[in-house]
Amino acid sequence: MTDELLPEARKSYRYQWYVVAVCMIAYVFSFVDRQILSLMIEPIKRDLNLTDTQFSLLNGLAFSLLYSFMGLPIALLADKRSRPLIISIGIAFWSVATALSGLSKGFVHMFLARIGVGVGEAALSPAAYSMFSDMFPKNKLGRAYGIYSLGSFIGGAAAFIIGGYVINLLKSVDTVALPLVGEVRAWQLTFLIVGLPGLLLALLVFLTVRDPGRKGLKHTADGGVQKVALRNVFAFLWSHRKTFAMHYLGFSLYALVLLGMMAWTPAFYIRAFGLTPTEAGYLLGAVVLLANGSGVLFGGWLIDLLAKRGHTDAAMRAGVIGAVGMTVPVIAFTQVGNLWASLVLLAVAMFFASFPMPASTAAMQVLSPNQMRAQVSAMFLLISNLIGLALGTALVALVTDRVFGDEKMVGSSLSIVYGLASVVTVLLLWRGCKHFRHSLSREKLLAEQRETVPAG
């Protein structure tokens, strides 16, 4: 008997977990390609003659601009067309754009290449989230999203470790001559090394991942599949506006803290403790891999545990728990004078800051109709990345440049910006739990009413 024909309790979900693993690897590649920039802040600033604010635009706005806005049209395709094909094209696109970052000769060239990375990566998560919701029952979704989200932290850790290794390997080499390209610096070669292997992964997805059948489709009165336009998505969001306002804003501020720490901690440890980029890369790579990796898995497990105990707002509740846990260490890790004490506090902050990766996704997928899931996810990614990536990294740079006027004060900027964001996150998500429960009850009632209306 095939796995598909077995009762729910006896299914192994081997192929489904394979798809999750492949998508997780794609997420690893995506975070290596987006995060590698953070570790190489000093040589890039030197060679391209950039300020902290300009670098924050490369690290935040350039990537997030079209990553955020392209998510919606790509999600529209993902709700109607082959999701594996969309993912494979996206992987190939961002891999080439990452390699092109290594050919940058100035700010504008690098800015455009980073936009390309964002466009390609916009294809991955909405399509993957939508596929997972069609492959797993609700009591396994938290773990599926948790394992997938683990890729972001493996990728973040790999970016720090690989970047640190390559920088150390090439520290005595000023330039390297490459065929067809000419002479490039060590940081430029690093972009080429991490970018091009993604083309092989794009081919793997295209050849081995099949699009699952769609579950939970809305139907018309005559039994046909209801077509969903973008205006229907906006109408759905408006009908649950309090829920999505709390969710989108709360988890977006969560993203501001998490992504901001990923972007600025290398600069903080290099400036405050005199670490080399290689030392910072190895230490932060270990923190991200262990703390964030365990945090995202624990967050997924916590969601499933709360759901089994009857909490319909399990995903939102897990977000509140994580936000409360990260607030104090987020403020404190830059304010202690001992390196190891700072790293311990950073690890605690990173552990709890990882909870929203599965939590924000699970909440959206559980509440949203099938034909809208990728689009609702894309709306969230639009807002969360504009706030988390563009605003989060820029605010720290602006406080450092404009308020303190001293790049060594980046630690105080981190404490101020991310401490305030953490407190507001707790308040928004706590309030959102009540609205989420109400929205879920409304959708359940509407579904029951549709089932009792006779066709025709």
Short mmCIF file of C-alpha atoms in Angstrom, two decimals:
data_model
loop_
_atom_site.label_atom_id
_atom_site.label_comp_id
_atom_site.label_asym_id
_atom_site.label_seq_id
_atom_site.Cartn_x
_atom_site.Cartn_y
_atom_site.Cartn_z
CA MET A 1 0.00 0.00 0.00
CA THR A 2 1.39 3.42 -0.96
CA ASP A 3 1.92 6.08 1.66
CA GLU A 4 -0.89 8.19 0.16
CA LEU A 5 -3.47 5.43 0.74
CA LEU A 6 -2.59 4.79 4.39
CA PRO A 7 -4.71 6.20 7.23
CA GLU A 8 -3.51 9.59 8.50
CA ALA A 9 -1.94 8.18 11.67
CA ARG A 10 0.16 5.64 9.72
CA LYS A 11 1.51 7.89 6.99
CA SER A 12 5.28 8.35 7.01
CA TYR A 13 5.30 11.52 4.88
CA ARG A 14 8.74 10.52 3.58
CA TYR A 15 8.43 12.37 0.28
CA GLN A 16 6.84 15.40 1.95
CA TRP A 17 9.73 15.65 4.41
CA TYR A 18 12.12 15.36 1.45
CA VAL A 19 10.44 18.40 -0.12
CA VAL A 20 10.75 20.28 3.18
CA ALA A 21 14.45 19.34 3.32
CA VAL A 22 15.10 20.53 -0.25
CA CYS A 23 13.27 23.80 0.41
CA MET A 24 15.24 24.18 3.64
CA ILE A 25 18.49 23.79 1.69
CA ALA A 26 17.23 26.46 -0.72
CA TYR A 27 16.57 28.68 2.30
CA VAL A 28 20.14 28.00 3.47
CA PHE A 29 21.47 29.17 0.11
CA SER A 30 19.22 32.24 0.17
CA PHE A 31 20.46 33.35 3.58
CA VAL A 32 24.10 32.73 2.72
CA ASP A 33 23.65 34.91 -0.36
CA ARG A 34 21.85 37.72 1.48
CA GLN A 35 23.82 37.59 4.77
CA ILE A 36 27.38 37.27 3.48
CA LEU A 37 27.42 41.04 2.94
CA SER A 38 27.23 41.78 6.69
CA LEU A 39 30.55 40.15 7.54
CA MET A 40 32.44 42.00 4.82
CA ILE A 41 31.29 45.46 5.89
CA GLU A 42 34.75 46.93 6.46
CA PRO A 43 36.48 45.89 3.18
CA ILE A 44 33.39 46.79 1.12
CA LYS A 45 33.08 50.18 2.83
CA ARG A 46 36.78 50.80 2.21
CA ASP A 47 36.87 49.75 -1.44
CA LEU A 48 33.58 51.37 -2.43
CA ASN A 49 34.06 54.40 -0.12
CA LEU A 50 30.75 53.99 1.74
CA THR A 51 29.32 55.35 5.01
CA ASP A 52 27.41 53.20 7.52
CA THR A 53 24.16 54.62 6.16
CA GLN A 54 25.05 53.73 2.56
CA PHE A 55 26.06 50.24 3.65
CA SER A 56 22.75 49.85 5.48
CA LEU A 57 20.97 50.69 2.21
CA LEU A 58 22.84 47.87 0.46
CA ASN A 59 22.16 45.48 3.32
CA GLY A 60 18.55 46.53 3.83
CA LEU A 61 16.70 48.68 1.31
CA ALA A 62 18.35 47.39 -1.88
CA PHE A 63 17.52 43.79 -1.01
CA SER A 64 14.14 44.38 0.59
CA LEU A 65 12.76 46.83 -1.98
CA LEU A 66 11.81 44.34 -4.70
CA TYR A 67 12.03 41.32 -2.39
CA SER A 68 9.01 42.80 -0.67
CA PHE A 69 7.07 44.11 -3.66
CA MET A 70 7.77 41.21 -6.05
CA GLY A 71 6.48 38.76 -3.45
CA LEU A 72 2.85 39.61 -4.25
CA PRO A 73 2.84 39.05 -8.05
CA ILE A 74 4.95 35.93 -7.59
CA ALA A 75 2.51 34.72 -4.91
CA LEU A 76 -0.38 35.24 -7.34
CA LEU A 77 1.40 32.84 -9.68
CA ALA A 78 2.12 30.43 -6.82
CA ASP A 79 -1.60 30.22 -5.99
CA LYS A 80 -2.35 29.22 -9.61
CA ARG A 81 0.75 27.73 -11.26
CA SER A 82 3.49 25.17 -10.53
CA ARG A 83 5.16 26.10 -7.27
CA PRO A 84 8.33 24.00 -7.77
CA LEU A 85 8.92 25.70 -11.14
CA ILE A 86 8.55 29.13 -9.54
CA ILE A 87 11.00 28.17 -6.78
CA SER A 88 13.62 26.79 -9.20
CA ILE A 89 13.52 29.93 -11.38
CA GLY A 90 13.85 32.09 -8.26
CA ILE A 91 16.89 30.15 -7.01
CA ALA A 92 18.65 30.50 -10.37
CA PHE A 93 17.89 34.23 -10.52
CA TRP A 94 19.19 35.13 -7.06
CA SER A 95 22.28 32.93 -7.50
CA VAL A 96 23.31 34.82 -10.64
CA ALA A 97 22.57 38.16 -8.93
CA THR A 98 24.77 37.19 -5.96
CA ALA A 99 27.63 36.37 -8.31
CA LEU A 100 27.13 39.74 -10.03
CA SER A 101 27.50 41.43 -6.62
CA GLY A 102 31.07 40.20 -6.75
CA LEU A 103 31.70 42.24 -9.88
CA SER A 104 30.59 45.51 -8.29
CA LYS A 105 32.79 48.55 -8.88
CA GLY A 106 30.65 51.07 -7.01
CA PHE A 107 27.58 51.73 -4.87
CA VAL A 108 25.05 51.80 -7.74
CA HIS A 109 26.30 48.53 -9.27
CA MET A 110 26.14 46.78 -5.90
CA PHE A 111 22.70 48.29 -5.19
CA LEU A 112 21.29 46.90 -8.46
CA ALA A 113 22.82 43.47 -7.86
CA ARG A 114 21.30 43.34 -4.37
CA ILE A 115 17.92 44.23 -5.86
CA GLY A 116 18.33 41.19 -8.13
CA VAL A 117 19.04 38.96 -5.12
CA GLY A 118 15.82 40.22 -3.54
CA VAL A 119 13.74 39.57 -6.67
CA GLY A 120 14.90 35.96 -6.88
CA GLU A 121 14.49 35.21 -3.19
CA ALA A 122 10.94 36.60 -3.24
CA ALA A 123 9.87 33.42 -5.06
CA LEU A 124 10.88 30.94 -2.36
CA SER A 125 8.91 31.37 0.86
CA PRO A 126 5.36 32.10 -0.41
CA ALA A 127 5.50 29.11 -2.76
CA ALA A 128 7.09 26.83 -0.14
CA TYR A 129 4.59 27.83 2.57
CA SER A 130 1.71 27.13 0.20
CA MET A 131 3.09 23.70 -0.72
CA PHE A 132 3.62 22.65 2.89
CA SER A 133 0.03 23.51 3.83
CA ASP A 134 -1.13 21.13 1.07
CA MET A 135 1.25 18.33 2.10
CA PHE A 136 0.74 18.13 5.88
CA PRO A 137 -2.13 18.04 8.39
CA LYS A 138 -2.37 21.00 10.77
CA ASN A 139 -0.74 19.12 13.66
CA LYS A 140 2.48 18.72 11.63
CA LEU A 141 2.64 22.17 10.08
CA GLY A 142 4.51 23.75 13.01
CA ARG A 143 7.36 21.26 12.65
CA ALA A 144 7.40 21.56 8.87
CA TYR A 145 7.68 25.35 9.05
CA GLY A 146 10.21 25.05 11.87
CA ILE A 147 12.48 22.73 9.88
CA TYR A 148 12.17 24.92 6.79
CA SER A 149 12.90 28.05 8.83
CA LEU A 150 15.98 26.34 10.28
CA GLY A 151 17.51 26.90 6.85
CA SER A 152 17.64 30.64 7.46
CA PHE A 153 19.87 30.19 10.49
CA ILE A 154 22.03 27.47 8.98
CA GLY A 155 22.45 29.87 6.08
CA GLY A 156 23.16 32.81 8.36
CA ALA A 157 25.74 30.77 10.26
CA ALA A 158 27.27 29.47 7.04
CA ALA A 159 27.54 33.03 5.71
CA PHE A 160 29.52 34.09 8.78
CA ILE A 161 31.70 30.97 8.83
CA ILE A 162 32.34 30.72 5.07
CA GLY A 163 32.89 34.45 4.80
CA GLY A 164 35.30 34.40 7.72
CA TYR A 165 37.18 31.43 6.27
CA VAL A 166 37.52 32.95 2.81
CA ILE A 167 38.59 36.33 4.22
CA ASN A 168 41.22 34.61 6.38
CA LEU A 169 42.35 32.46 3.44
CA LEU A 170 42.82 35.48 1.21
CA LYS A 171 43.94 38.04 3.82
CA SER A 172 47.46 38.18 2.37
CA VAL A 173 46.17 38.40 -1.20
CA ASP A 174 45.20 41.85 -2.47
CA THR A 175 43.59 40.72 -5.73
CA VAL A 176 42.90 37.47 -7.59
CA ALA A 177 42.93 37.16 -11.39
CA LEU A 178 39.96 35.24 -12.82
CA PRO A 179 39.42 34.14 -16.44
CA LEU A 180 37.05 36.46 -18.37
CA VAL A 181 36.53 38.60 -15.25
CA GLY A 182 39.98 39.97 -14.55
CA GLU A 183 41.28 41.03 -11.14
CA VAL A 184 38.89 40.92 -8.18
CA ARG A 185 39.35 41.53 -4.46
CA ALA A 186 38.82 38.87 -1.78
CA TRP A 187 35.30 40.06 -0.90
CA GLN A 188 34.33 40.02 -4.58
CA LEU A 189 35.59 36.46 -4.97
CA THR A 190 33.54 35.46 -1.92
CA PHE A 191 30.32 36.54 -3.67
CA LEU A 192 31.23 34.43 -6.71
CA ILE A 193 32.02 31.39 -4.57
CA VAL A 194 28.72 31.45 -2.64
CA GLY A 195 26.50 32.50 -5.54
CA LEU A 196 27.15 30.15 -8.44
CA PRO A 197 26.49 26.75 -6.71
CA GLY A 198 22.83 27.76 -6.37
CA LEU A 199 22.33 26.97 -10.05
CA LEU A 200 22.76 23.26 -9.27
CA LEU A 201 20.14 23.47 -6.51
CA ALA A 202 17.70 25.14 -8.92
CA LEU A 203 18.11 22.15 -11.22
CA LEU A 204 17.52 19.69 -8.34
CA VAL A 205 14.22 21.38 -7.41
CA PHE A 206 13.08 21.42 -11.03
CA LEU A 207 13.81 17.70 -11.52
CA THR A 208 12.70 16.16 -8.20
CA VAL A 209 9.92 18.24 -6.59
CA ARG A 210 6.35 17.83 -7.82
CA ASP A 211 3.51 20.22 -7.10
CA PRO A 212 1.08 18.72 -4.52
CA GLY A 213 -2.68 18.76 -4.97
CA ARG A 214 -4.34 21.80 -3.43
CA LYS A 215 -6.48 21.28 -0.33
CA GLY A 216 -9.11 23.48 1.26
CA LEU A 217 -10.12 25.20 -1.97
CA LYS A 218 -13.13 27.49 -1.90
CA HIS A 219 -15.91 26.34 -4.25
CA THR A 220 -18.78 28.02 -6.04
CA ALA A 221 -22.41 27.01 -5.48
CA ASP A 222 -22.27 24.57 -8.44
CA GLY A 223 -19.22 22.79 -7.02
CA GLY A 224 -16.56 24.43 -9.20
CA VAL A 225 -13.35 25.89 -7.82
CA GLN A 226 -13.82 29.54 -6.95
CA LYS A 227 -11.44 31.90 -8.72
CA VAL A 228 -9.81 34.36 -6.37
CA ALA A 229 -8.77 37.82 -7.55
CA LEU A 230 -6.47 40.17 -5.68
CA ARG A 231 -9.48 42.20 -4.54
CA ASN A 232 -10.80 39.06 -2.82
CA VAL A 233 -7.54 38.78 -0.89
CA PHE A 234 -7.79 42.39 0.24
CA ALA A 235 -11.44 41.81 1.19
CA PHE A 236 -10.41 38.79 3.29
CA LEU A 237 -7.66 40.77 5.01
CA TRP A 238 -10.08 43.65 5.67
CA SER A 239 -12.68 41.29 7.14
CA HIS A 240 -10.03 40.24 9.69
CA ARG A 241 -8.27 43.62 9.84
CA LYS A 242 -7.69 43.62 13.61
CA THR A 243 -6.14 40.15 13.48
CA PHE A 244 -3.86 40.90 10.55
CA ALA A 245 -2.93 44.35 11.87
CA MET A 246 -1.68 42.79 15.12
CA HIS A 247 -0.07 39.87 13.27
CA TYR A 248 1.61 41.82 10.48
CA LEU A 249 2.89 44.65 12.67
CA GLY A 250 3.83 42.46 15.65
CA PHE A 251 5.79 39.90 13.66
CA SER A 252 7.27 42.64 11.44
CA LEU A 253 8.78 44.31 14.51
CA TYR A 254 9.97 40.86 15.58
CA ALA A 255 11.69 40.61 12.18
CA LEU A 256 13.19 44.06 12.70
CA VAL A 257 14.93 42.80 15.84
CA LEU A 258 16.06 39.45 14.44
CA LEU A 259 17.24 40.64 11.03
CA GLY A 260 18.80 43.75 12.53
CA MET A 261 20.88 41.69 14.94
CA MET A 262 21.97 39.43 12.08
CA ALA A 263 23.01 42.48 10.07
CA TRP A 264 24.76 44.58 12.73
CA THR A 265 26.31 42.15 15.24
CA PRO A 266 29.43 41.58 13.09
CA ALA A 267 30.13 45.32 13.02
CA PHE A 268 29.42 45.59 16.76
CA TYR A 269 31.87 42.85 17.78
CA ILE A 270 34.54 44.06 15.36
CA ARG A 271 34.29 47.64 16.65
CA ALA A 272 33.57 47.05 20.35
CA PHE A 273 35.86 44.09 21.06
CA GLY A 274 38.45 44.46 18.30
CA LEU A 275 37.69 41.12 16.66
CA THR A 276 38.88 40.44 13.14
CA PRO A 277 36.21 39.62 10.52
CA THR A 278 37.35 36.00 10.64
CA GLU A 279 37.00 35.79 14.45
CA ALA A 280 33.62 37.51 14.33
CA GLY A 281 32.49 35.17 11.57
CA TYR A 282 33.38 32.01 13.47
CA LEU A 283 31.90 33.17 16.79
CA LEU A 284 28.67 34.53 15.32
CA GLY A 285 28.34 31.55 13.03
CA ALA A 286 28.38 29.28 16.09
CA VAL A 287 25.83 31.46 17.91
CA VAL A 288 23.44 31.56 14.96
CA LEU A 289 23.74 27.84 14.26
CA LEU A 290 23.21 26.74 17.87
CA ALA A 291 20.97 29.44 19.36
CA ASN A 292 18.83 30.35 16.37
CA GLY A 293 18.76 26.79 15.07
CA SER A 294 17.52 25.36 18.36
CA GLY A 295 15.16 28.32 18.82
CA VAL A 296 13.35 27.87 15.54
CA LEU A 297 12.93 24.12 16.11
CA PHE A 298 11.73 24.70 19.67
CA GLY A 299 9.31 27.34 18.38
CA GLY A 300 7.80 24.88 15.88
CA TRP A 301 7.54 22.18 18.55
CA LEU A 302 5.93 24.65 20.96
CA ILE A 303 3.26 25.59 18.40
CA ASP A 304 2.32 21.93 17.86
CA LEU A 305 2.30 21.32 21.64
CA LEU A 306 0.02 24.30 22.31
CA ALA A 307 -2.26 23.24 19.45
CA LYS A 308 -2.56 19.71 20.86
CA ARG A 309 -3.53 21.22 24.22
CA GLY A 310 -6.44 22.99 22.57
CA HIS A 311 -5.05 26.50 22.10
CA THR A 312 -6.44 27.66 18.75
CA ASP A 313 -4.14 30.69 18.93
CA ALA A 314 -1.07 28.46 19.39
CA ALA A 315 1.08 30.23 16.78
CA MET A 316 0.32 33.71 18.12
CA ARG A 317 0.84 32.54 21.70
CA ALA A 318 4.26 31.09 20.84
CA GLY A 319 5.18 34.46 19.33
CA VAL A 320 4.30 36.23 22.59
CA ILE A 321 6.43 33.80 24.62
CA GLY A 322 9.41 34.38 22.34
CA ALA A 323 9.03 38.17 22.36
CA VAL A 324 8.93 38.28 26.16
CA GLY A 325 12.02 36.07 26.35
CA MET A 326 14.14 38.15 23.98
CA THR A 327 13.46 41.65 25.36
CA VAL A 328 16.00 41.86 28.22
CA PRO A 329 18.94 40.11 26.49
CA VAL A 330 18.40 42.19 23.33
CA ILE A 331 18.97 45.34 25.37
CA ALA A 332 21.78 43.91 27.51
CA PHE A 333 24.13 42.08 25.14
CA THR A 334 25.74 45.29 23.83
CA GLN A 335 26.05 46.87 27.29
CA VAL A 336 28.40 44.40 28.99
CA GLY A 337 32.16 44.78 28.78
CA ASN A 338 33.07 41.09 28.66
CA LEU A 339 33.05 39.36 25.27
CA TRP A 340 31.84 35.97 26.51
CA ALA A 341 29.09 37.47 28.68
CA SER A 342 27.94 39.44 25.66
CA LEU A 343 27.89 36.33 23.47
CA VAL A 344 25.85 34.39 26.06
CA LEU A 345 23.28 37.18 26.20
CA LEU A 346 23.26 37.36 22.40
CA ALA A 347 22.64 33.60 22.22
CA VAL A 348 19.64 33.89 24.57
CA ALA A 349 18.27 36.80 22.53
CA MET A 350 18.76 34.91 19.26
CA PHE A 351 17.09 31.76 20.66
CA PHE A 352 13.86 33.59 21.53
CA ALA A 353 14.06 35.86 18.47
CA SER A 354 13.79 32.75 16.29
CA PHE A 355 10.31 31.77 17.52
CA PRO A 356 8.39 33.87 14.97
CA MET A 357 9.83 32.08 11.95
CA PRO A 358 7.41 29.13 12.24
CA ALA A 359 4.86 31.04 14.34
CA SER A 360 4.08 33.85 11.90
CA THR A 361 3.76 31.41 9.01
CA ALA A 362 1.63 28.84 10.82
CA ALA A 363 -0.84 31.51 11.94
CA MET A 364 -1.36 32.78 8.39
CA GLN A 365 -1.68 29.35 6.79
CA VAL A 366 -4.17 28.06 9.36
CA LEU A 367 -6.47 31.07 8.95
CA SER A 368 -6.26 31.72 5.19
CA PRO A 369 -8.20 29.90 2.41
CA ASN A 370 -6.04 27.79 0.07
CA GLN A 371 -6.29 30.06 -2.97
CA MET A 372 -5.07 33.00 -0.88
CA ARG A 373 -2.31 31.44 1.22
CA ALA A 374 0.68 32.44 -0.89
CA GLN A 375 -0.75 35.94 -1.42
CA VAL A 376 -1.47 36.46 2.30
CA SER A 377 2.08 35.30 3.03
CA ALA A 378 3.44 37.68 0.40
CA MET A 379 1.52 40.58 1.95
CA PHE A 380 3.13 39.75 5.28
CA LEU A 381 6.59 39.45 3.73
CA LEU A 382 6.07 42.81 2.00
CA ILE A 383 5.37 44.56 5.30
CA SER A 384 7.79 42.59 7.47
CA ASN A 385 10.71 43.06 5.11
CA LEU A 386 10.10 46.75 4.57
CA ILE A 387 10.02 47.17 8.34
CA GLY A 388 12.49 44.45 9.30
CA LEU A 389 15.13 44.77 6.60
CA ALA A 390 14.85 48.27 5.20
CA LEU A 391 13.79 50.20 8.30
CA GLY A 392 15.47 48.01 10.92
CA THR A 393 18.99 48.20 9.53
CA ALA A 394 18.65 51.86 8.53
CA LEU A 395 17.40 53.02 11.96
CA VAL A 396 20.49 51.65 13.69
CA ALA A 397 22.76 53.32 11.13
CA LEU A 398 20.91 56.64 11.42
CA VAL A 399 21.10 56.64 15.23
CA THR A 400 24.81 55.79 15.04
CA ASP A 401 25.62 58.39 12.37
CA ARG A 402 23.23 61.20 13.31
CA VAL A 403 22.68 60.91 17.07
CA PHE A 404 26.00 59.59 18.35
CA GLY A 405 28.22 60.56 15.43
CA ASP A 406 30.58 57.72 16.32
CA GLU A 407 30.58 54.32 14.61
CA LYS A 408 31.85 52.69 17.82
CA MET A 409 28.50 53.54 19.46
CA VAL A 410 26.65 51.06 17.24
CA GLY A 411 26.04 48.88 20.34
CA SER A 412 24.04 51.62 22.06
CA SER A 413 22.07 52.16 18.86
CA LEU A 414 21.22 48.45 18.80
CA SER A 415 19.99 48.52 22.41
CA ILE A 416 17.78 51.56 21.86
CA VAL A 417 16.18 50.54 18.56
CA TYR A 418 15.72 46.82 19.20
CA GLY A 419 14.82 47.20 22.88
CA LEU A 420 11.90 49.50 22.02
CA ALA A 421 10.84 47.23 19.15
CA SER A 422 10.80 44.18 21.44
CA VAL A 423 8.49 45.83 23.96
CA VAL A 424 6.02 46.91 21.27
CA THR A 425 6.14 43.40 19.76
CA VAL A 426 4.99 41.85 23.05
CA LEU A 427 2.05 44.25 23.29
CA LEU A 428 0.91 43.76 19.69
CA LEU A 429 1.08 39.95 19.66
CA TRP A 430 -0.56 39.63 23.09
CA ARG A 431 -3.45 41.74 21.86
CA GLY A 432 -3.49 39.78 18.60
CA CYS A 433 -4.17 36.43 20.32
CA LYS A 434 -7.75 37.44 21.13
CA HIS A 435 -8.45 38.74 17.61
CA PHE A 436 -6.91 35.61 16.05
CA ARG A 437 -9.20 33.30 18.05
CA HIS A 438 -12.21 35.36 16.98
CA SER A 439 -11.17 35.26 13.30
CA LEU A 440 -10.63 31.50 13.38
CA SER A 441 -14.09 30.97 14.87
CA ARG A 442 -15.65 33.17 12.19
CA GLU A 443 -13.95 31.30 9.35
CA LYS A 444 -14.99 27.95 10.82
CA LEU A 445 -18.60 29.11 11.08
CA LEU A 446 -18.60 30.41 7.50
CA ALA A 447 -17.19 27.11 6.24
CA GLU A 448 -19.92 25.17 8.06
CA GLN A 449 -22.59 27.46 6.60
CA ARG A 450 -21.27 26.95 3.07
CA GLU A 451 -21.38 23.17 3.51
CA THR A 452 -25.05 23.26 4.59
CA VAL A 453 -26.17 25.35 1.57
CA PRO A 454 -27.42 22.98 -1.17
CA ALA A 455 -25.77 23.30 -4.59
CA GLY A 456 -27.76 25.08 -7.29
#
